[in-house]
Each structure stands twice: as structure tokens, then as C-alpha cells.
Amino acid sequence: MDLSTEFSRLLRCKVANTKANANCEEDHVALPEWILGSAELTAGDSISVEFVRPEKGTFAQLQALEAAAADVGDLRALLESHMRTNLTALSIGESFKVPVGGIDHPLTFTVTALEPMDAVDIVDTDLSVDIVHTNNVVSSSKRSGGSSSISDELAPGTSQEITVSAGQSRVFQLHIPAQIKSTDILVTCRPGEDASICASRILRNVDILDNTWFDYSLPSQQPKQIHINQSELPSGSNAIFVAIVGFTSICHASVKVQFDAQPTPKQTQLSNAATAGEAAEKTCENCGSNIPLLRFAMHQAVCERHNIKCPRCTRVFKRGSEEYKQHWHCEICNQAGVQSDQEKHMYFYHQPQTCSCDPACSYESRVELAAHRRAECPERLIECRYCHIIVPQGPPATSLEAKLSSQHEHEWDCGNRSIPCAKCKAYVGIRQVQTHMKLHEMKEQIARANMVPCANRECMRERGDNPLGLCGICFGPLYSGQYDPDNQKLLKRLARNMHIQLTNGCGSKQCRNPHCASGRANSGNSASLSQTEAAAKLVPVLKAYAPLATATNGQSQIDYSSIDLHLCV
């Protein structure tokens, strides 16, 4: 239909029977928000509606108004998914917004050219799309909100110095070669300063709540480290995004990447007091050390005077030392650390949080909220296995099949689309393509299992449709276009070829056929057959094929499996 406002702005779109239209009063129409914006309408404006039937579109040129579109991995797949779900018609000058996972604001596209008309139908049609990027815009490396930015790539083996402030983050891109088995990312902060490290497989704006790998360790625990195995990376991708998130007001940190780092061997600590003759020992109740009985009384007196044991974690400190004064335990979970660890521990582990997906979805800490957003949260961004775009996974699908396959709403709906099978041309749901192709493989395997083999004992191919019961390769040298209704000439060619093979051989140095002169010579048997001996070996084979020349339907009377035929192939 055509929509015309009182200011003569024209917009073409399709009409759908929705609940909103069904509840409208007479002479009123319900329009989606994007149509209201494109037509510059507000509620209550007057429009003119006219029914038209546009032609199917063949070509469209779209202009991206944000440079962030250049950062989208598969922009064409993103547009295809959005247009298939939300648009039914396009007209020149029309603008529409496309939400993108990992970017805080939707991308805007304007239709600049169409074929064959200035307004086309795009339902059930193959539309060739040309995308034009705009240059005179703000750099796409900046994200809305200013909380993070994509920096240079991390290089393995070298340390990179960075500075971050509290609540801000520096995001890096790291390319991991396919042959690398494991990757370690280490962050070391200056004394008195602290930051957290997290990484994601698909999210550019990775943070402490939305990530795949993380390290929320306390300030006293240095360095921060993330260990990534190659099996944890998505297939076909070797790039991840790493974020260093500041916790203290200012943090100077060193970032280092190691590929296939060897674990540090644990050194066995041996007591200097233990000797072969001092096997009898006793455990000191103050420090927990095993002390030989001969020295235990002296050790106990010195240990109780100079050492003190924490009653909650049994850690031993020097009496009056600064380390003992800074020792700290959480009153809620008994986590041990130093006094400077308390603020970060309470921030991550003991501050109740609510997820934005549902006000009723509350958790006792940010760590639990991050685990929720990493797994079952409907707002969790995933790369759809069918359309290959980054989208929210949506709520869990309700069907039993979807639950068994661990698919959420988007992937379940996306997998319901049908495409033609490349082999049988039948339309199959995208979700069933792998199962459908396996059925084709099973049919081919069954066909091969029931295959009738070639009558030539030196061949493993399938028998062809010829009087000798040979495959096409073996029958090729014997074929002739001459008229031969009783197969007499065919049998003569077979006898001649076999006789030459038995007396002169095939000439191949790789031949090991004992019924060939070349095969016997290659195997170390230099004895050659005379003309008479070779002719005698032909008799059983020719007798087996005799019904071809003597009977009208002689081919049906031959037991091909019993013929001892050995032709070099």
C-alpha cells in the first residue's frame, strides 16, 4: 500500500493482519514505530492509504549512516535476517534501523537505489544488495557511553603498558593462531592499584558482567590471569576481545600474552632437619611443621615466642609484623586477604544485583549475575548457528526438542526456515539439514553395501550392464561397436586379451597379478607360460561364458561369482 501524509510524503509498505489493527476504530490504522519515524508522523496525523501491487525487487543499494557498520563481521547476513523478519517492501529514500548485538545503538540504513522500480516487494525474492559506507562520520572505534574503546592488538611475548581509571576499560583484540593449544593473558598492576581482566569470543564491548572468561581476583593476588584452551574458541574464528577494567581511581598495568606457556614445575621442599636417622617426627600445633622429636622442645619454645597462627585460616605470621596487622577475613564468607582487598571483595561478592532482563531476576552478587548473563539470560548475545549474526538468544524455547538441543528462542525460530537440499532439491528446515544430509550418506552406504561386484577378481568396482558382468573400466578395452548379436566377437576379444596377458604380460612394474606374465616377473617368478599352457588356462573361463553364445537368454544363466577371471586393470 501507499501511505501519503498531508505534507505529501509517500511511503510504501505492506499491510499485515495484526491484533493492533484488529482493535482499531473505523478510519484508524495502527502503524509500527519505524514507519511513523520514516514518514515523520505522530499519533493522530492524517494519512491517505492506497492499495498498490509493486513488482518483485531484484537490486537494492543501501547506505550505512554510521561507520560502526564497518565493524560488523557479516553485515549482509545481518541485513538479510532483519529484512526477512521486519520488512516486506522497500522504497527509495526510506530509512530503517537495524539492532546489532555488541553495539549500544542500532545502525541506520537508507535506501538510495532500487530495481526495477522505485518501490519493490522483497518477500520471497532473491535481492542483490549493494552496501555503501559513509565516511564523514565519527570513528566507529568509539562506543556510546564512552566506557570502552577498541585499542591496538595485543602482541604475544611482549609487555604492553596501559593506564585505566576506575569504571573505565581498555579493550584489545587478540588473534590466536589455529595451531596454538593454549593462551595465557597476564595483567600485573602496580602496588596499591588494581584492575580486573575479562575476555569474550564475540563481544567488542566486553565488561565485567558480559564476558566469556574473567579474573575477578583481589588486589593482593597478582598477576591477574586468564587461561584459554583452543577447544574453547568458536570454530572458524581465532580472534577474541580482551578488556582491562580499572577498579582503583587510577591503575597502571602491564599486559602480556603467552602462547603454549609451559607450567612452572612445583619444587619439592625438603626440611633441612630431616635426615635418614631422624625418622620420628612430631607436628607443631602452632605452625603445623613436622619437627624431629630430638629438636621438638626447642622448636616449640622458639615458635610460640616468635610466631602466631590465625585462628580462622591457620596461616602463620610473625608476631607484630605488618603482614599480620594487614591480614583480613570477610565476616560473611570468611574469604582471606589483606585489608585493601575488602572493598573489591564486597563489590563483587556481597552487593545484590538485578539483571536488566527481568526486575524479578535478582542475585546476591555481581559474580552470580555475570554467571547468569553468561548462560541463561535472554539478553545474552550469541552468534546464531544458522544466520551467523550476533543477536540476543531470547528466552528458552518451549518445545522439548529445543530444550534437548540447548536452543533458545532466536535459534529455534531461525532454524525453522527452509532451504532446498543440494542433492534431492526437497525443501528442508535449516535445523534438519545435517540430519537430512546424513540420511543421504546412509542411503549411499547402504547402496554400496548392496553393491554387486565386478566379475573381475582383480577389481572392487560395481558391476556394469554388459554381458561379461564387468565394470565400465574393465569392460572398456573389450568394447566394440560392431554388430555382435551372439557375442561371438566379444568372447574372441576376451580370449585374445587374456592370452596376451598370460604370455606377454601387461607391462606394468606395479602389477602383482599371478595370472599375468608381468605380475609373476615382478613377484620373482621368472617361469613363463607357453602358448599351450596359456590356452589351457583360458578354457574354464570361456566355458563359464559359453551360454552367451549358445542360449537366447544366456546372460541370466551365468554365475558371475564363480568365474575365475583375473584381468589387469
Coordinates of C-alpha atoms in Angstrom, one line a residue:
M1 CA 0.0 0.0 0.0
D2 CA 1.0 3.7 -0.3
L3 CA 0.9 6.0 2.7
S4 CA 0.6 9.7 1.9
T5 CA 0.6 12.3 4.7
E6 CA -1.0 15.7 4.4
F7 CA 2.5 17.0 3.7
S8 CA 2.7 14.8 0.6
R9 CA 5.4 12.4 2.0
L10 CA 5.0 9.0 0.3
L11 CA 5.9 5.7 1.9
R12 CA 5.3 2.2 0.6
C13 CA 4.9 -0.8 2.8
K14 CA 2.8 -4.0 3.2
V15 CA -0.3 -4.5 5.4
A16 CA -0.4 -7.3 8.0
N17 CA -3.5 -8.5 9.9
T18 CA -2.3 -7.8 13.4
K19 CA -4.1 -7.6 16.8
A20 CA -3.3 -3.9 16.8
N21 CA -5.1 -3.3 13.5
A22 CA -8.0 -5.5 14.6
N23 CA -8.6 -3.3 17.7
C24 CA -8.5 -0.1 15.7
E25 CA -11.6 2.1 15.3
E26 CA -13.0 2.7 11.9
D27 CA -11.0 5.1 9.8
H28 CA -7.9 4.5 12.0
V29 CA -4.8 2.4 11.4
A30 CA -2.0 1.1 13.6
L31 CA 1.5 1.6 12.3
P32 CA 4.8 0.3 13.6
E33 CA 7.1 2.8 15.2
W34 CA 9.7 2.7 12.4
I35 CA 7.1 3.6 9.8
L36 CA 6.0 6.5 12.0
G37 CA 9.6 7.7 12.1
S38 CA 10.2 7.2 8.4
A39 CA 7.0 9.0 7.4
E40 CA 7.6 11.8 10.0
L41 CA 4.3 11.0 11.6
T42 CA 2.9 11.4 15.1
A43 CA -0.2 9.8 16.6
G44 CA -3.3 11.4 15.3
D45 CA -1.9 12.6 12.0
S46 CA -4.0 12.2 8.8
I47 CA -2.8 9.7 6.1
S48 CA -4.0 8.5 2.8
V49 CA -3.9 4.7 2.2
E50 CA -3.9 3.4 -1.4
F51 CA -3.6 -0.3 -2.4
V52 CA -0.8 -1.0 -4.9
R53 CA 0.9 -4.1 -6.2
P54 CA 4.7 -3.5 -6.6
E55 CA 7.0 -5.7 -8.6
K56 CA 9.5 -8.1 -7.1
G57 CA 12.8 -6.4 -6.3
T58 CA 16.0 -7.5 -8.0
F59 CA 18.5 -4.9 -6.7
A60 CA 18.8 -2.5 -3.8
Q61 CA 21.5 -0.1 -2.8
L62 CA 21.7 0.7 1.0
Q63 CA 23.8 3.5 2.5
A64 CA 25.0 2.9 6.1
L65 CA 24.8 6.2 8.1
E66 CA 27.2 5.0 10.9
A67 CA 30.8 3.9 10.5
A68 CA 30.1 1.3 13.1
A69 CA 28.6 -0.8 10.3
A70 CA 32.1 -1.4 9.0
D71 CA 32.9 -3.3 12.3
V72 CA 30.1 -5.8 11.9
G73 CA 31.5 -9.1 10.9
D74 CA 28.9 -10.3 8.4
L75 CA 26.8 -7.2 7.5
R76 CA 25.0 -8.9 4.7
A77 CA 23.8 -11.7 6.9
L78 CA 22.6 -9.1 9.5
L79 CA 20.6 -7.2 6.9
E80 CA 19.2 -10.4 5.4
S81 CA 17.9 -11.5 8.9
H82 CA 16.5 -8.1 9.7
M83 CA 14.8 -7.6 6.3
R84 CA 13.4 -11.1 6.2
T85 CA 11.8 -10.6 9.7
N86 CA 10.7 -7.0 9.7
L87 CA 10.4 -5.6 6.1
T88 CA 8.2 -6.6 3.2
A89 CA 8.7 -3.7 0.9
L90 CA 11.3 -1.0 0.1
S91 CA 11.1 2.4 -1.4
I92 CA 13.8 4.9 -2.4
G93 CA 14.5 7.4 0.4
E94 CA 13.2 5.1 3.1
S95 CA 15.4 4.6 6.3
F96 CA 15.3 1.8 8.7
K97 CA 17.2 0.9 11.9
V98 CA 18.9 -2.5 12.5
P99 CA 19.8 -3.5 16.0
V100 CA 23.2 -5.1 16.3
G101 CA 24.5 -7.3 19.1
G102 CA 27.6 -5.8 20.8
I103 CA 26.8 -2.2 19.7
D104 CA 24.8 0.0 22.0
H105 CA 22.8 1.7 19.3
P106 CA 21.0 0.4 16.2
L107 CA 22.5 1.1 12.8
T108 CA 20.6 3.2 10.3
F109 CA 20.4 2.4 6.6
T110 CA 18.9 4.5 3.8
V111 CA 17.6 3.1 0.5
T112 CA 19.3 5.0 -2.3
A113 CA 18.6 2.9 -5.3
L114 CA 16.2 0.1 -6.3
E115 CA 15.4 -2.0 -9.4
P116 CA 13.2 -2.4 -11.3
M117 CA 11.0 0.3 -9.7
D118 CA 11.4 3.0 -7.1
A119 CA 9.3 0.7 -4.7
V120 CA 9.6 -3.1 -4.7
D121 CA 8.3 -6.1 -3.0
I122 CA 11.1 -8.1 -1.2
V123 CA 9.1 -11.1 0.1
D124 CA 10.2 -14.5 -1.3
T125 CA 12.7 -13.0 -3.8
D126 CA 16.4 -13.0 -4.4
L127 CA 17.5 -9.4 -3.8
S128 CA 21.0 -8.3 -4.8
V129 CA 22.2 -5.7 -2.2
D130 CA 25.0 -3.2 -2.6
I131 CA 26.1 -1.5 0.7
V132 CA 27.7 1.9 0.6
H133 CA 29.5 3.1 3.7
T134 CA 29.6 6.7 4.8
N135 CA 33.0 8.3 5.5
N136 CA 32.1 11.6 7.1
V137 CA 31.0 10.2 10.5
V138 CA 32.5 9.7 13.9
S139 CA 35.1 6.9 14.1
S140 CA 33.4 3.5 14.7
S141 CA 36.0 2.6 17.3
K142 CA 34.1 4.8 19.9
R143 CA 31.1 3.2 21.6
S144 CA 28.3 5.1 23.1
G145 CA 28.7 5.8 26.7
G146 CA 32.5 6.2 26.5
S147 CA 33.1 3.3 28.9
S148 CA 35.4 1.3 26.5
S149 CA 37.2 1.6 23.2
I150 CA 39.0 -0.8 20.8
S151 CA 42.7 -0.3 21.2
D152 CA 45.7 -1.8 19.3
E153 CA 46.0 -5.6 19.0
L154 CA 47.9 -7.5 21.7
A155 CA 51.1 -9.0 20.5
P156 CA 52.3 -12.2 22.1
G157 CA 55.6 -12.3 24.0
T158 CA 55.8 -8.5 24.7
S159 CA 54.5 -6.5 27.6
Q160 CA 52.3 -3.5 26.9
E161 CA 51.9 -0.7 29.5
I162 CA 48.4 0.7 29.9
T163 CA 46.6 3.1 32.2
V164 CA 42.9 2.8 33.2
S165 CA 40.8 4.6 35.7
A166 CA 38.0 3.3 37.9
G167 CA 35.0 2.0 36.0
Q168 CA 36.7 2.5 32.6
S169 CA 38.2 -0.2 30.4
R170 CA 40.7 -0.7 27.6
V171 CA 39.6 -3.2 25.0
F172 CA 42.2 -5.0 22.9
Q173 CA 41.8 -7.5 20.1
L174 CA 43.9 -10.7 20.2
H175 CA 44.4 -13.0 17.2
I176 CA 45.2 -16.6 18.3
P177 CA 46.7 -18.8 15.6
A178 CA 44.9 -22.1 14.9
Q179 CA 47.9 -24.2 15.8
I180 CA 48.1 -22.7 19.3
K181 CA 46.9 -25.1 22.0
S182 CA 46.6 -22.7 24.9
T183 CA 46.8 -18.9 25.5
D184 CA 47.6 -17.1 28.8
I185 CA 46.8 -13.4 29.3
L186 CA 48.5 -11.9 32.3
V187 CA 48.0 -8.4 33.8
T188 CA 50.3 -7.1 36.6
C189 CA 49.2 -3.9 38.4
R190 CA 51.4 -1.5 40.4
P191 CA 51.3 -1.8 44.2
G192 CA 48.2 -0.2 45.7
E193 CA 46.5 -0.3 42.3
D194 CA 44.1 -2.9 40.9
A195 CA 42.1 -3.9 37.8
S196 CA 40.2 -6.9 36.5
I197 CA 40.6 -8.7 33.3
C198 CA 37.8 -10.3 31.1
A199 CA 37.6 -11.6 27.6
S200 CA 34.9 -12.5 25.1
R201 CA 34.7 -14.5 21.9
I202 CA 32.2 -12.2 20.1
L203 CA 31.6 -9.1 22.3
R204 CA 33.5 -6.0 21.4
N205 CA 32.2 -4.1 24.4
V206 CA 33.2 -6.8 26.8
D207 CA 33.0 -5.9 30.5
I208 CA 32.8 -7.5 34.0
L209 CA 29.2 -8.7 33.5
D210 CA 29.2 -9.7 29.8
N211 CA 32.2 -11.9 29.1
T212 CA 33.3 -15.5 28.4
W213 CA 36.5 -15.6 30.5
F214 CA 37.3 -13.5 33.6
D215 CA 39.6 -12.9 36.6
Y216 CA 38.0 -11.0 39.5
S217 CA 40.9 -11.8 41.9
L218 CA 41.6 -9.4 44.8
P219 CA 44.3 -6.6 44.6
S220 CA 46.7 -8.7 46.7
Q221 CA 46.6 -11.5 44.1
Q222 CA 49.0 -10.6 41.3
P223 CA 49.2 -11.1 38.4
K224 CA 45.7 -11.4 37.0
Q225 CA 45.5 -14.3 34.6
I226 CA 43.1 -15.8 32.0
H227 CA 43.9 -19.2 30.5
I228 CA 42.1 -20.1 27.2
N229 CA 42.3 -23.5 25.5
Q230 CA 42.0 -23.8 21.8
S231 CA 38.9 -26.0 22.2
E232 CA 37.0 -23.1 23.9
L233 CA 37.3 -20.9 20.8
P234 CA 34.5 -21.0 18.2
S235 CA 35.2 -22.9 15.1
G236 CA 36.3 -20.8 12.2
S237 CA 37.3 -17.9 14.4
N238 CA 40.7 -17.0 16.1
A239 CA 40.0 -13.5 17.4
I240 CA 38.9 -12.6 20.9
F241 CA 38.4 -9.3 22.6
V242 CA 40.2 -8.6 25.9
A243 CA 39.1 -5.8 28.4
I244 CA 41.2 -4.4 31.3
V245 CA 38.7 -2.8 33.7
G246 CA 40.1 -0.4 36.3
F247 CA 39.0 -0.7 39.9
T248 CA 41.1 1.8 41.8
S249 CA 41.0 5.6 40.9
I250 CA 44.0 5.0 38.6
C251 CA 45.7 1.8 37.6
H252 CA 49.0 1.4 35.7
A253 CA 49.2 -2.2 34.5
S254 CA 51.4 -4.4 32.3
V255 CA 49.6 -6.7 29.8
K256 CA 51.4 -9.8 28.4
V257 CA 50.2 -12.6 26.2
Q258 CA 51.9 -16.1 26.2
F259 CA 51.1 -18.9 23.7
D260 CA 51.6 -22.5 24.8
A261 CA 53.3 -21.5 28.0
Q262 CA 54.8 -24.4 29.9
P263 CA 53.5 -24.7 33.5
T264 CA 56.1 -24.0 36.2
P265 CA 57.2 -27.2 37.8
K266 CA 56.4 -27.5 41.5
Q267 CA 59.6 -27.7 43.6
T268 CA 59.6 -30.2 46.4
Q269 CA 60.5 -28.6 49.6
L270 CA 62.6 -30.7 51.9
S271 CA 63.2 -29.9 55.5
N272 CA 66.9 -29.4 56.4
A273 CA 66.3 -31.0 59.7
A274 CA 65.0 -34.3 58.2
T275 CA 67.7 -36.9 57.8
A276 CA 67.7 -40.7 57.4
G277 CA 68.4 -41.1 61.1
E278 CA 65.6 -38.8 62.2
A279 CA 62.5 -40.6 61.1
A280 CA 60.5 -40.0 64.3
E281 CA 58.7 -36.6 64.0
K282 CA 56.0 -34.6 65.7
T283 CA 53.8 -31.8 64.4
C284 CA 54.0 -28.4 65.9
E285 CA 50.5 -27.2 66.9
N286 CA 51.5 -23.6 66.4
C287 CA 53.0 -23.6 62.9
G288 CA 52.0 -27.0 61.7
S289 CA 55.5 -28.1 60.7
N290 CA 56.8 -31.6 61.2
I291 CA 59.7 -31.4 63.6
P292 CA 62.1 -34.3 64.7
L293 CA 61.5 -35.4 68.3
L294 CA 65.0 -34.6 69.3
R295 CA 64.5 -30.9 68.3
F296 CA 60.8 -30.5 69.1
A297 CA 61.1 -28.9 72.6
M298 CA 63.5 -26.2 71.4
H299 CA 61.4 -25.5 68.3
Q300 CA 58.2 -25.2 70.3
A301 CA 59.7 -22.7 72.7
V302 CA 61.0 -20.5 69.9
C303 CA 57.9 -20.9 67.7
E304 CA 55.4 -19.8 70.3
R305 CA 57.5 -16.8 71.2
H306 CA 58.0 -15.5 67.6
N307 CA 55.1 -16.9 65.6
I308 CA 51.3 -16.5 65.8
K309 CA 48.6 -18.5 63.9
C310 CA 45.4 -17.1 62.5
P311 CA 42.6 -18.9 64.3
R312 CA 40.3 -18.7 61.1
C313 CA 42.7 -19.8 58.3
T314 CA 45.6 -21.4 60.3
R315 CA 48.1 -19.2 58.4
V316 CA 51.2 -18.4 60.4
F317 CA 52.7 -14.9 60.8
K318 CA 55.5 -13.3 62.7
R319 CA 54.2 -11.7 65.9
G320 CA 53.8 -7.9 65.5
S321 CA 54.6 -8.0 61.8
E322 CA 52.9 -5.6 59.3
E323 CA 51.7 -8.6 57.3
Y324 CA 49.8 -9.9 60.4
K325 CA 48.3 -6.5 61.0
Q326 CA 47.0 -6.2 57.4
H327 CA 45.6 -9.8 57.5
W328 CA 41.8 -9.7 56.9
H329 CA 38.8 -12.1 56.8
C330 CA 35.4 -11.4 55.3
E331 CA 32.7 -11.6 58.0
I332 CA 30.2 -13.0 55.6
C333 CA 32.1 -15.8 53.6
N334 CA 35.4 -16.0 55.6
Q335 CA 37.4 -15.1 52.5
A336 CA 41.1 -14.3 53.5
G337 CA 43.2 -11.5 52.2
V338 CA 44.6 -8.1 53.2
Q339 CA 42.8 -5.0 54.4
S340 CA 43.0 -3.5 50.9
D341 CA 41.1 -6.4 49.4
Q342 CA 37.9 -5.7 51.4
E343 CA 36.5 -3.1 49.1
K344 CA 36.8 -5.2 45.9
H345 CA 35.6 -8.3 47.6
M346 CA 32.5 -6.6 48.8
Y347 CA 31.9 -5.0 45.4
F348 CA 32.0 -8.3 43.5
Y349 CA 30.7 -10.8 46.0
H350 CA 28.3 -9.1 48.5
Q351 CA 26.3 -6.4 46.7
P352 CA 22.9 -7.6 45.5
Q353 CA 22.3 -7.1 41.8
T354 CA 19.2 -7.2 39.4
C355 CA 19.5 -8.2 35.8
S356 CA 18.1 -5.9 33.2
C357 CA 16.2 -8.8 31.5
D358 CA 13.7 -9.1 34.4
P359 CA 13.2 -7.0 37.6
A360 CA 12.4 -10.2 39.4
C361 CA 15.7 -11.7 38.4
S362 CA 17.9 -10.8 41.3
Y363 CA 21.2 -12.2 42.6
E364 CA 23.3 -11.8 45.7
S365 CA 26.5 -10.6 43.9
R366 CA 27.9 -9.4 40.6
V367 CA 29.7 -12.7 40.2
E368 CA 26.4 -14.6 40.3
L369 CA 24.8 -12.0 37.9
A370 CA 27.7 -12.4 35.5
A371 CA 27.3 -16.2 35.6
H372 CA 23.6 -15.7 34.7
R373 CA 24.4 -13.3 31.8
R374 CA 27.0 -15.8 30.6
A375 CA 24.5 -18.7 30.4
E376 CA 20.7 -18.4 30.5
C377 CA 20.0 -14.7 30.3
P378 CA 17.7 -13.8 27.4
E379 CA 19.8 -10.7 26.7
R380 CA 23.0 -12.8 26.3
L381 CA 24.5 -12.2 22.9
I382 CA 25.2 -15.3 20.8
E383 CA 26.3 -15.9 17.2
C384 CA 23.4 -17.7 15.7
R385 CA 24.4 -21.1 14.3
Y386 CA 22.0 -20.6 11.4
C387 CA 22.1 -16.9 10.3
H388 CA 25.6 -16.3 11.8
I389 CA 24.8 -12.9 13.2
I390 CA 25.2 -11.6 16.8
V391 CA 21.8 -11.4 18.4
P392 CA 20.2 -11.8 21.9
Q393 CA 19.5 -15.5 22.4
G394 CA 16.0 -14.8 23.8
P395 CA 14.1 -16.8 26.4
P396 CA 14.4 -20.6 26.3
A397 CA 12.3 -22.3 23.6
T398 CA 9.3 -24.2 25.0
S399 CA 9.4 -27.4 22.8
L400 CA 11.1 -30.5 24.2
E401 CA 13.3 -30.8 21.0
A402 CA 14.6 -27.3 21.6
K403 CA 15.5 -28.0 25.2
L404 CA 17.3 -31.2 24.2
S405 CA 19.3 -29.3 21.6
S406 CA 20.0 -26.3 24.0
Q407 CA 18.5 -23.8 21.7
H408 CA 16.8 -20.6 22.8
E409 CA 14.1 -18.6 21.1
H410 CA 16.1 -16.9 18.3
E411 CA 17.9 -20.0 17.1
W412 CA 14.8 -22.1 17.3
D413 CA 12.8 -19.7 15.1
C414 CA 15.8 -19.1 12.8
G415 CA 16.2 -22.9 12.3
N416 CA 12.6 -23.2 11.2
R417 CA 13.4 -21.6 7.8
S418 CA 13.5 -23.9 4.8
I419 CA 16.1 -24.2 2.1
P420 CA 16.3 -26.6 -0.9
C421 CA 18.5 -29.7 -0.5
A422 CA 21.5 -29.6 -2.9
K423 CA 21.1 -33.3 -3.7
C424 CA 17.3 -34.1 -3.8
K425 CA 16.0 -30.5 -4.2
A426 CA 13.5 -31.1 -1.4
Y427 CA 12.8 -28.2 1.0
V428 CA 14.3 -28.9 4.4
G429 CA 14.3 -26.9 7.6
I430 CA 17.8 -25.4 8.3
R431 CA 17.8 -27.1 11.7
Q432 CA 17.3 -30.5 10.0
V433 CA 19.9 -30.0 7.2
Q434 CA 22.6 -32.0 8.9
T435 CA 20.2 -34.9 9.7
H436 CA 18.9 -34.8 6.2
M437 CA 22.4 -35.0 4.7
K438 CA 23.2 -37.9 7.0
L439 CA 20.2 -39.7 5.6
H440 CA 21.7 -39.2 2.1
E441 CA 25.0 -40.6 3.3
M442 CA 23.3 -43.6 4.9
K443 CA 21.5 -44.3 1.6
E444 CA 24.8 -44.2 -0.3
Q445 CA 26.4 -46.5 2.3
I446 CA 23.5 -49.0 2.0
A447 CA 23.8 -48.8 -1.8
R448 CA 27.5 -49.6 -1.6
A449 CA 26.9 -52.4 0.9
N450 CA 24.4 -54.0 -1.5
M451 CA 26.7 -53.4 -4.5
V452 CA 27.1 -56.3 -7.0
P453 CA 30.9 -56.5 -7.6
C454 CA 32.7 -56.7 -10.9
A455 CA 33.3 -60.3 -12.2
N456 CA 37.0 -59.5 -12.5
R457 CA 38.6 -60.8 -9.3
E458 CA 41.3 -58.0 -9.5
C459 CA 38.6 -55.2 -9.4
M460 CA 36.4 -54.0 -6.5
R461 CA 34.1 -51.7 -8.5
E462 CA 30.4 -52.2 -9.1
R463 CA 29.3 -54.5 -11.9
G464 CA 28.1 -52.8 -15.0
D465 CA 25.3 -53.6 -17.5
N466 CA 27.3 -55.7 -20.0
P467 CA 27.3 -59.5 -21.0
L468 CA 30.6 -60.2 -19.2
G469 CA 29.5 -58.8 -15.9
L470 CA 32.4 -56.4 -15.7
C471 CA 32.5 -52.8 -14.5
G472 CA 32.9 -50.0 -17.0
I473 CA 36.7 -49.7 -16.5
C474 CA 37.4 -53.4 -17.1
F475 CA 34.9 -53.7 -20.0
G476 CA 36.3 -50.7 -21.8
P477 CA 39.3 -52.5 -23.6
L478 CA 36.8 -55.2 -24.7
Y479 CA 34.1 -52.9 -26.1
S480 CA 33.5 -52.7 -29.9
G481 CA 30.8 -51.0 -31.8
Q482 CA 30.5 -53.9 -34.3
Y483 CA 27.2 -55.8 -34.7
D484 CA 27.5 -58.9 -32.5
P485 CA 24.1 -60.4 -31.5
D486 CA 25.5 -63.7 -30.4
N487 CA 28.6 -62.3 -28.5
Q488 CA 31.0 -64.4 -30.6
K489 CA 33.3 -61.5 -31.4
L490 CA 33.2 -60.3 -27.8
L491 CA 34.3 -63.7 -26.5
K492 CA 37.1 -63.8 -29.1
R493 CA 38.4 -60.4 -27.9
L494 CA 38.3 -61.6 -24.3
A495 CA 40.3 -64.8 -25.2
R496 CA 42.9 -62.8 -27.1
N497 CA 43.4 -60.3 -24.3
M498 CA 43.7 -63.0 -21.7
H499 CA 46.2 -65.0 -23.8
I500 CA 48.4 -61.9 -24.4
Q501 CA 48.3 -61.2 -20.6
L502 CA 49.3 -64.7 -19.7
T503 CA 52.2 -64.9 -22.2
N504 CA 53.5 -61.4 -22.6
G505 CA 52.1 -59.6 -19.6
C506 CA 50.5 -56.1 -19.1
G507 CA 53.9 -54.3 -18.9
S508 CA 53.2 -52.6 -15.5
K509 CA 56.0 -52.7 -13.0
Q510 CA 53.5 -52.4 -10.1
C511 CA 51.5 -55.5 -11.3
R512 CA 51.2 -58.4 -8.9
N513 CA 48.6 -60.4 -10.7
P514 CA 49.6 -64.1 -10.7
H515 CA 47.6 -64.6 -13.9
C516 CA 49.8 -62.1 -15.7
A517 CA 53.3 -62.6 -17.0
S518 CA 54.4 -59.1 -15.7
G519 CA 52.9 -59.9 -12.3
R520 CA 54.8 -63.1 -12.0
A521 CA 58.0 -61.5 -13.0
N522 CA 57.5 -58.6 -10.5
S523 CA 56.9 -61.2 -7.8
G524 CA 60.2 -63.1 -8.5
N525 CA 58.6 -65.9 -10.5
S526 CA 60.5 -65.9 -13.8
A527 CA 58.8 -69.0 -15.2
S528 CA 56.8 -68.1 -18.3
L529 CA 53.8 -69.9 -19.8
S530 CA 53.9 -71.5 -23.2
Q531 CA 51.3 -70.8 -25.8
T532 CA 49.7 -74.2 -25.0
E533 CA 49.7 -73.7 -21.2
A534 CA 48.2 -70.2 -21.6
A535 CA 45.4 -71.6 -23.8
A536 CA 44.6 -74.3 -21.3
K537 CA 44.0 -71.6 -18.6
L538 CA 41.5 -69.9 -20.9
V539 CA 39.3 -73.0 -21.2
P540 CA 37.5 -72.7 -17.7
V541 CA 36.7 -69.0 -18.3
L542 CA 35.4 -69.4 -21.8
K543 CA 33.2 -72.4 -20.7
A544 CA 31.7 -70.3 -18.0
Y545 CA 30.8 -67.6 -20.6
A546 CA 29.6 -70.3 -23.2
P547 CA 25.8 -69.6 -22.5
L548 CA 26.3 -66.1 -24.0
A549 CA 26.8 -67.7 -27.5
T550 CA 24.6 -70.8 -27.2
A551 CA 21.4 -69.6 -25.5
T552 CA 19.0 -66.8 -26.3
N553 CA 19.0 -65.5 -22.7
G554 CA 22.4 -66.8 -21.9
Q555 CA 23.3 -63.9 -19.6
S556 CA 20.8 -65.0 -17.0
Q557 CA 22.3 -68.5 -16.9
I558 CA 25.8 -67.3 -15.9
D559 CA 27.0 -67.4 -12.3
Y560 CA 29.4 -64.5 -12.4
S561 CA 30.6 -65.0 -8.8
S562 CA 32.1 -68.5 -9.8
I563 CA 34.1 -67.3 -12.8
D564 CA 37.8 -67.2 -12.0
L565 CA 38.6 -64.2 -14.2
H566 CA 41.8 -62.1 -13.5
L567 CA 42.2 -59.1 -15.8
C568 CA 44.8 -56.5 -15.1
V569 CA 43.2 -53.1 -14.6

